[in-house]
XYZ file of N, CA and C in Angstrom:
573
model
N 0.803 -1.337 0.069
C -0.123 -0.006 -0.049
C 1.053 1.375 0.081
N 0.556 1.902 -0.645
C 1.505 3.307 -1.099
C 1.350 4.045 0.108
N 2.243 5.064 0.413
C 1.992 6.363 1.350
C 0.875 7.015 1.548
N 0.486 7.201 0.023
C -0.929 8.181 -0.163
C -1.707 7.236 0.404
N -2.013 6.216 0.248
C -3.169 5.369 0.620
C -3.425 5.363 2.189
N -2.043 5.284 2.860
C -1.694 4.901 4.103
C -2.560 6.177 5.032
N -2.138 7.606 4.368
C -2.522 8.782 5.176
C -4.161 8.849 4.761
N -4.552 8.615 3.414
C -6.045 8.639 3.189
C -6.815 7.818 4.262
N -6.494 6.683 4.405
C -7.153 5.867 5.411
C -6.845 6.084 7.042
N -6.066 6.614 7.414
C -6.003 7.281 8.826
C -6.627 8.448 8.712
N -7.005 9.244 7.542
C -7.852 10.079 7.896
C -9.209 9.621 7.841
N -9.834 8.466 6.742
C -10.781 8.163 6.701
C -11.309 7.384 8.236
N -10.354 6.929 8.822
C -10.664 6.284 10.195
C -11.082 7.702 11.366
N -10.443 8.317 11.065
C -10.421 9.733 11.606
C -11.692 10.133 11.864
N -12.199 10.291 10.417
C -13.377 11.072 10.068
C -14.481 10.085 10.987
N -14.448 8.892 10.321
C -15.188 7.883 11.205
C -15.489 7.809 12.283
N -14.290 8.136 13.310
C -14.347 8.202 14.549
C -14.879 9.798 15.189
N -14.662 10.801 14.423
C -15.302 12.131 14.612
C -16.858 11.681 14.412
N -17.177 11.055 13.335
C -18.715 11.087 13.038
C -19.334 10.046 14.321
N -18.850 8.939 14.887
C -19.430 8.515 15.861
C -19.693 9.429 17.140
N -18.413 10.153 17.320
C -18.366 11.086 18.739
C -19.601 11.947 18.638
N -19.612 12.512 17.211
C -20.923 13.564 17.112
C -22.197 12.951 17.622
N -22.338 11.648 16.766
C -23.787 11.240 17.545
C -23.952 11.280 18.916
N -22.642 10.713 19.427
C -22.812 10.406 20.866
C -23.038 11.806 21.869
N -22.334 13.023 21.267
C -22.729 14.263 21.579
C -24.096 14.814 21.500
N -24.575 14.421 20.372
C -25.949 14.952 19.821
C -26.812 13.927 20.940
N -26.833 12.757 20.526
C -27.451 12.103 21.967
C -27.679 12.475 23.350
N -26.488 12.751 23.914
C -26.468 13.054 25.174
C -26.902 14.569 25.514
N -26.797 15.641 24.263
C -27.194 16.988 24.492
C -28.914 16.923 24.194
N -29.537 15.718 23.176
C -30.812 15.730 23.243
C -31.478 15.157 24.665
N -30.864 14.575 25.606
C -30.980 13.707 26.817
C -31.049 14.743 27.752
N -30.160 15.567 27.959
C -29.810 16.971 28.594
C -31.361 17.765 28.559
N -31.485 18.167 27.273
C -32.471 18.736 27.001
C -33.873 18.416 27.229
N -34.198 17.213 27.212
C -35.427 16.397 27.470
C -35.620 16.651 29.124
N -34.233 16.138 29.995
C -34.617 16.287 30.942
C -34.692 17.558 31.667
N -34.036 18.700 30.991
C -34.403 19.897 31.556
C -35.980 20.415 31.186
N -36.350 20.058 29.762
C -37.765 20.416 29.722
C -39.106 19.912 30.767
N -38.387 18.512 31.077
C -40.050 17.669 31.888
C -39.390 18.040 33.509
N -38.344 18.497 33.650
C -38.041 18.975 34.998
C -38.768 20.269 35.220
N -38.653 21.055 34.233
C -39.346 22.775 34.428
C -40.762 22.452 34.425
N -41.375 21.467 33.484
C -42.650 21.122 33.553
C -43.147 20.727 34.649
N -42.139 19.475 35.320
C -42.783 19.042 36.571
C -43.105 20.377 37.958
N -42.408 21.371 37.620
C -42.510 22.259 38.485
C -43.292 23.277 38.139
N -44.090 23.038 37.024
C -44.976 24.174 36.256
C -45.525 24.915 37.348
N -46.483 24.652 38.438
C -46.654 25.056 39.440
C -46.314 26.160 40.667
N -45.021 25.736 40.413
C -43.966 26.320 41.433
C -43.163 27.330 40.457
N -43.544 27.591 39.428
C -42.555 28.350 38.553
C -42.836 30.066 38.834
N -44.208 30.190 39.401
C -44.637 31.899 39.875
C -43.550 32.163 40.665
N -42.896 31.620 41.431
C -41.727 32.032 42.635
C -40.582 32.711 41.698
N -40.559 32.334 40.575
C -39.274 32.852 39.723
C -39.922 34.443 39.070
N -41.203 34.580 39.035
C -41.520 35.754 38.478
C -41.010 36.069 36.987
N -40.795 37.373 36.661
C -40.329 37.332 35.023
C -39.488 36.962 34.852
N -38.673 36.042 35.733
C -37.608 35.225 35.147
C -37.992 33.622 34.553
N -39.166 33.712 34.742
C -39.971 32.517 33.852
C -39.445 32.737 32.282
N -39.494 33.950 31.677
C -39.136 34.130 30.328
C -37.849 33.548 30.060
N -37.084 33.323 31.126
C -35.697 33.037 30.812
C -35.537 31.304 30.501
N -36.683 30.485 31.009
C -36.471 29.111 30.911
C -36.401 28.527 29.665
N -36.958 29.041 28.562
C -36.756 28.529 27.435
C -35.324 28.553 26.437
N -34.656 29.497 27.033
C -33.227 29.888 26.380
C -32.487 28.649 26.278
N -32.273 28.032 27.625
C -31.346 26.868 27.301
C -31.803 25.706 26.336
N -33.235 25.708 25.969
C -33.621 24.695 24.801
C -33.066 25.214 23.658
N -33.475 26.609 23.228
C -33.436 27.334 21.932
C -31.506 27.208 21.865
N -30.839 26.932 22.743
C -29.106 27.136 22.934
C -28.979 25.732 21.962
N -29.862 24.488 22.793
C -29.638 23.023 22.249
C -30.093 23.210 20.637
N -31.206 23.683 20.416
C -31.477 23.707 19.055
C -30.365 24.248 18.235
N -30.001 25.172 18.441
C -28.950 25.962 17.636
C -27.575 25.022 17.637
N -27.268 24.217 18.536
C -26.256 23.537 18.477
C -26.212 22.084 17.832
N -27.647 21.681 18.092
C -28.178 20.568 17.124
C -27.945 21.088 15.838
N -28.433 22.079 15.187
C -27.932 22.733 13.906
C -26.490 22.325 13.573
N -25.511 22.644 14.316
C -24.506 22.739 13.890
C -23.831 20.851 13.732
N -24.550 20.636 14.479
C -24.191 18.762 14.913
C -24.442 18.330 13.549
N -25.965 18.802 12.817
C -26.369 18.099 11.702
C -25.902 18.707 10.725
N -24.910 19.991 10.354
C -23.961 20.575 9.524
C -22.765 19.492 9.834
N -22.233 19.432 10.632
C -20.908 18.808 10.842
C -21.265 17.378 10.222
N -22.318 16.707 10.861
C -22.597 15.549 9.876
C -22.715 15.659 8.612
N -23.145 16.340 7.825
C -22.904 16.623 6.535
C -21.816 16.653 6.070
N -20.793 17.333 6.789
C -19.461 17.776 6.165
C -18.535 16.246 6.518
N -18.884 15.524 7.536
C -18.381 14.604 7.624
C -18.608 13.506 6.666
N -20.134 13.285 6.754
C -20.419 12.249 5.424
C -19.364 12.745 4.118
N -19.746 13.959 3.966
C -19.048 13.898 2.490
C -17.444 13.788 2.510
N -16.710 13.998 3.544
C -15.413 13.498 3.685
C -15.297 12.052 3.572
N -15.962 11.695 4.396
C -16.162 10.165 4.374
C -16.161 9.146 2.900
N -17.686 9.804 2.343
C -17.708 9.138 1.335
C -16.749 9.648 -0.180
N -16.389 10.528 0.013
C -15.186 10.934 -0.780
C -13.841 9.981 -0.703
N -13.344 9.790 0.612
C -12.365 8.862 0.820
C -12.721 7.665 0.610
N -13.826 6.807 0.708
C -14.303 5.541 0.603
C -14.043 5.543 -0.697
N -14.495 6.599 -1.920
C -14.478 6.161 -3.210
C -12.952 6.246 -3.477
N -12.001 7.109 -3.292
C -10.618 6.765 -3.342
C -10.096 5.451 -3.210
N -10.422 5.160 -1.937
C -9.799 3.890 -1.161
C -10.266 2.680 -1.945
N -11.349 2.508 -2.247
C -11.926 1.586 -3.251
C -11.553 1.533 -4.604
N -11.593 2.756 -5.256
C -10.746 2.548 -6.281
C -9.121 2.352 -6.667
N -8.741 2.495 -5.366
C -7.226 2.061 -5.389
C -7.174 0.428 -5.183
N -8.136 -0.098 -4.718
C -8.593 -1.651 -4.316
C -8.931 -2.320 -5.660
N -9.597 -1.485 -6.105
C -10.678 -2.181 -7.350
C -11.525 -1.247 -7.901
N -10.933 -0.841 -9.335
C -11.673 -0.041 -9.780
C -12.860 0.235 -10.158
N -13.867 1.202 -9.990
C -15.608 1.183 -10.168
C -15.767 0.643 -11.203
N -15.410 0.216 -12.703
C -15.249 -0.219 -13.925
C -15.167 -1.717 -13.624
N -16.248 -2.398 -13.646
C -15.710 -4.059 -13.702
C -15.721 -4.410 -12.187
N -16.035 -3.674 -11.070
C -16.282 -4.014 -9.777
C -17.064 -5.343 -9.649
N -16.690 -6.274 -8.468
C -17.399 -6.957 -8.064
C -17.990 -6.737 -6.754
N -17.832 -5.327 -6.276
C -18.268 -4.854 -4.952
C -19.584 -4.230 -5.490
N -20.643 -4.146 -4.416
C -21.718 -3.358 -4.633
C -21.621 -2.254 -3.519
N -20.968 -1.440 -4.282
C -20.263 -0.171 -3.587
C -21.600 0.890 -2.839
N -22.642 0.334 -3.249
C -24.224 1.281 -2.552
C -24.170 0.328 -1.449
N -23.787 -0.870 -1.032
C -24.134 -1.597 -0.069
C -23.358 -2.299 1.370
N -21.957 -1.364 1.141
C -20.913 -1.110 2.051
C -20.539 0.298 2.555
N -20.065 -0.030 3.738
C -19.471 1.627 4.150
C -20.759 2.499 4.572
N -19.873 3.618 4.577
C -21.027 4.780 4.731
C -22.029 5.122 3.732
N -21.918 4.641 2.581
C -22.594 4.884 1.478
C -23.726 3.794 1.966
N -23.567 2.708 2.538
C -24.825 1.958 2.970
C -25.791 2.570 3.887
N -25.104 3.203 5.226
C -25.932 4.061 6.142
C -26.355 5.212 5.645
N -26.010 6.114 4.669
C -26.386 7.578 4.308
C -27.344 7.057 3.446
N -27.371 5.883 2.409
C -28.794 5.806 2.162
C -29.928 5.274 2.609
N -29.562 4.692 3.622
C -30.907 4.453 4.816
C -31.038 5.498 5.649
N -30.334 6.386 6.190
C -30.815 7.301 7.100
C -30.717 8.825 6.747
N -30.147 9.122 5.690
C -30.169 10.448 5.008
C -31.185 11.041 4.576
N -32.135 11.863 5.280
C -33.276 12.420 4.610
C -33.553 12.468 3.051
N -32.385 12.856 2.606
C -32.465 13.005 1.037
C -32.336 11.733 0.139
N -31.925 10.655 0.699
C -31.467 9.423 0.009
C -32.868 8.153 0.848
N -33.168 8.316 1.840
C -33.778 7.181 2.417
C -35.208 6.576 2.141
N -35.420 5.725 2.260
C -36.804 5.429 1.662
C -37.961 6.211 2.433
N -39.150 6.426 1.665
C -40.243 7.174 2.239
C -40.578 7.177 3.471
N -40.822 5.843 4.197
C -41.036 5.680 5.648
C -40.018 6.064 6.499
N -38.816 5.928 6.045
C -37.716 6.451 6.991
C -37.865 7.871 6.985
N -37.698 8.612 5.816
C -37.739 10.088 5.568
C -39.001 10.645 6.703
N -40.135 9.999 6.731
C -41.255 10.296 7.589
C -40.792 10.387 8.957
N -39.840 9.139 9.296
C -39.675 9.333 10.679
C -38.786 10.469 11.274
N -37.777 10.540 9.878
C -36.494 11.513 10.026
C -37.390 12.759 10.355
N -38.489 13.345 9.698
C -39.110 14.648 9.521
C -39.624 14.851 10.767
N -40.569 13.455 11.371
C -41.236 13.668 12.465
C -40.416 14.057 13.581
N -38.978 13.428 13.911
C -37.656 13.648 14.935
C -37.649 14.885 14.454
N -37.015 15.394 13.831
C -36.551 16.867 13.428
C -37.885 18.047 13.596
N -38.936 17.573 12.989
C -39.956 18.740 12.998
C -40.477 18.585 14.505
N -40.755 17.367 15.551
C -41.014 17.329 16.499
C -40.365 17.809 17.279
N -38.806 18.025 17.656
C -38.329 18.425 18.641
C -38.655 20.062 18.256
N -38.115 20.487 17.115
C -38.788 21.925 17.020
C -40.266 22.697 17.403
N -41.117 21.517 17.277
C -42.287 21.988 17.827
C -42.445 21.483 18.993
N -41.843 21.039 19.784
C -42.003 21.124 21.336
C -41.030 22.294 21.539
N -39.935 22.658 21.382
C -39.431 23.674 21.746
C -40.291 24.871 21.575
N -40.958 24.977 20.396
C -41.633 26.427 20.039
C -42.984 26.360 21.023
N -43.611 25.359 21.296
C -44.819 25.163 22.142
C -44.438 25.419 23.830
N -42.802 25.011 24.127
C -42.639 25.257 25.486
C -42.145 26.936 25.721
N -41.590 27.337 24.543
C -41.181 28.853 24.689
C -43.002 29.496 24.599
N -43.816 29.065 24.116
C -44.873 29.657 24.003
C -45.692 29.766 25.718
N -45.752 27.977 25.918
C -46.105 28.153 27.203
C -45.474 28.839 28.477
N -43.982 29.138 28.480
C -43.239 29.832 29.404
C -43.784 31.389 29.409
N -43.688 32.013 28.140
C -44.103 33.240 27.765
C -45.546 33.619 28.225
N -46.406 33.038 27.982
C -47.759 32.910 28.839
C -47.649 32.817 30.173
N -46.804 31.726 30.712
C -46.586 31.958 32.166
C -46.159 32.976 32.904
N -45.152 34.040 32.072
C -44.403 35.022 32.533
C -45.007 36.367 32.178
N -46.128 36.416 31.296
C -46.701 37.519 30.793
C -47.588 38.313 32.178
N -47.873 37.763 33.180
C -48.493 38.593 34.082
C -47.287 39.711 34.828
N -46.197 38.913 34.842
C -45.160 39.615 35.479
C -44.256 40.410 34.494
N -44.594 40.596 33.550
C -43.974 41.115 32.481
C -44.879 42.419 31.891
N -46.133 42.166 31.912
C -47.253 43.125 31.402
C -46.776 43.195 29.755
N -46.394 44.359 29.215
C -46.506 44.817 27.876
C -44.950 44.351 27.429
N -44.173 44.297 28.428
C -42.988 43.883 28.322
C -42.164 42.629 27.639
N -43.724 41.565 27.838
C -43.342 40.460 27.376
C -42.902 40.293 25.705
N -43.363 41.477 25.202
C -42.689 41.516 23.649
C -41.417 41.249 23.496
N -40.374 41.806 24.522
C -39.106 41.911 24.221
C -38.756 40.342 24.132
N -39.034 39.568 25.151
C -38.540 38.035 25.180
C -39.315 37.553 23.975
N -40.472 38.044 23.796
C -41.275 37.110 22.738
C -40.684 37.115 21.145
N -40.073 38.770 21.209
C -39.652 39.195 19.897
C -38.001 38.321 19.781
N -37.359 38.528 20.726
C -36.039 37.807 20.975
C -35.864 36.376 20.506
N -36.822 35.559 21.061
C -36.967 34.396 20.839
C -37.468 33.952 19.382
N -38.248 34.889 18.784
C -38.993 34.589 17.310
C -37.651 34.763 16.394
N -36.667 35.982 16.839
C -35.488 36.335 15.795
C -34.703 35.032 15.855
N -34.217 34.543 17.481
C -33.499 33.325 17.524
C -34.070 32.097 16.824
N -35.307 31.947 17.040
C -36.061 30.636 16.070
C -35.791 30.921 14.604
N -35.617 32.254 14.180
C -35.873 32.451 12.561
C -34.063 31.925 12.308
N -33.192 32.789 13.209
C -31.799 32.369 12.591
C -31.624 30.786 12.660
N -32.134 29.976 13.953
C -31.892 28.814 14.032
C -32.569 27.846 12.827
N -33.837 28.343 12.464
C -34.551 27.535 11.517
C -33.209 27.875 9.977
N -33.164 28.994 9.658
C -32.297 29.076 8.388
C -30.885 28.167 8.750
N -30.530 28.326 9.862
C -29.430 27.165 10.266
C -29.619 25.612 9.869
N -30.642 25.251 10.427
C -31.432 23.982 9.967
C -31.380 23.878 8.718
N -32.047 24.639 8.020
C -32.167 24.570 6.593
C -31.136 24.375 5.812
N -30.008 24.894 6.241
C -28.556 24.913 5.369
C -27.830 23.523 6.178
N -28.271 23.264 7.154
C -27.826 21.935 7.623
C -28.102 20.808 7.033
N -29.522 20.900 6.900
C -30.300 19.882 5.966
C -29.635 19.424 4.424
N -29.976 20.726 3.878
C -29.407 20.661 2.608
C -27.742 20.277 2.442
N -27.006 20.606 3.157
C -25.967 19.999 3.609
C -25.773 18.396 3.405
N -26.643 17.829 3.736
C -26.865 16.063 4.074
C -26.665 15.891 2.587
N -27.611 16.888 1.371
C -27.652 16.139 -0.040
C -26.592 15.893 -0.208
N -25.939 14.576 -0.282
C -24.743 14.051 -0.698
C -24.715 13.938 -2.399
N -25.936 14.155 -3.056
C -25.701 13.820 -4.385
C -24.481 14.535 -5.128
N -24.092 15.842 -4.590
C -23.062 16.369 -5.022
C -21.519 15.740 -5.474
N -21.476 15.002 -4.798
C -20.135 14.643 -4.769
C -20.150 13.058 -5.112
N -21.239 12.497 -5.813
C -21.705 11.311 -6.305
C -21.927 10.177 -5.226
N -22.439 10.929 -3.748
C -22.470 10.033 -3.014
C -24.126 9.370 -3.320
N -24.962 8.841 -2.123
C -25.671 7.724 -2.186
C -27.059 8.389 -3.138
């Protein structure tokens, strides 16, 4: 194996490990967000003790949404890198023409075909959309619920946190849109 292939293999293994770590971080972050949400809802009747500060309770969940958008974007970047490296490594072992390997059934290409919003089968795409839209909807409803709870303490000033959350959600929505579009791997001849 040439030095070039050794280097590419090392980069490939590093990208795969980073991708796995990203999934672990994403799951841990979502677990923390769910725990936070359930914890604050469990004490809903006691939240009046916080007064106007109730309006600040949704902010950690907004931060988690923003962080998840970054992780989805990173997943797209990593997938592109891994797929490109897989193609080069497979071409070094066996050229694509006359290949006995089904390249769509091995490596990241196989998992991308199964789990990527752009390439998954219809029912899997529906499940992916339920997950993404569901998390967003839960967060938006939580923001609304907390702003309603904080409204008596802020009177007309409730418009300030409501506007701030609205702006943040628009920015995060645009980031999510870019991140999901970045998962479209067709541009590099992916799945």
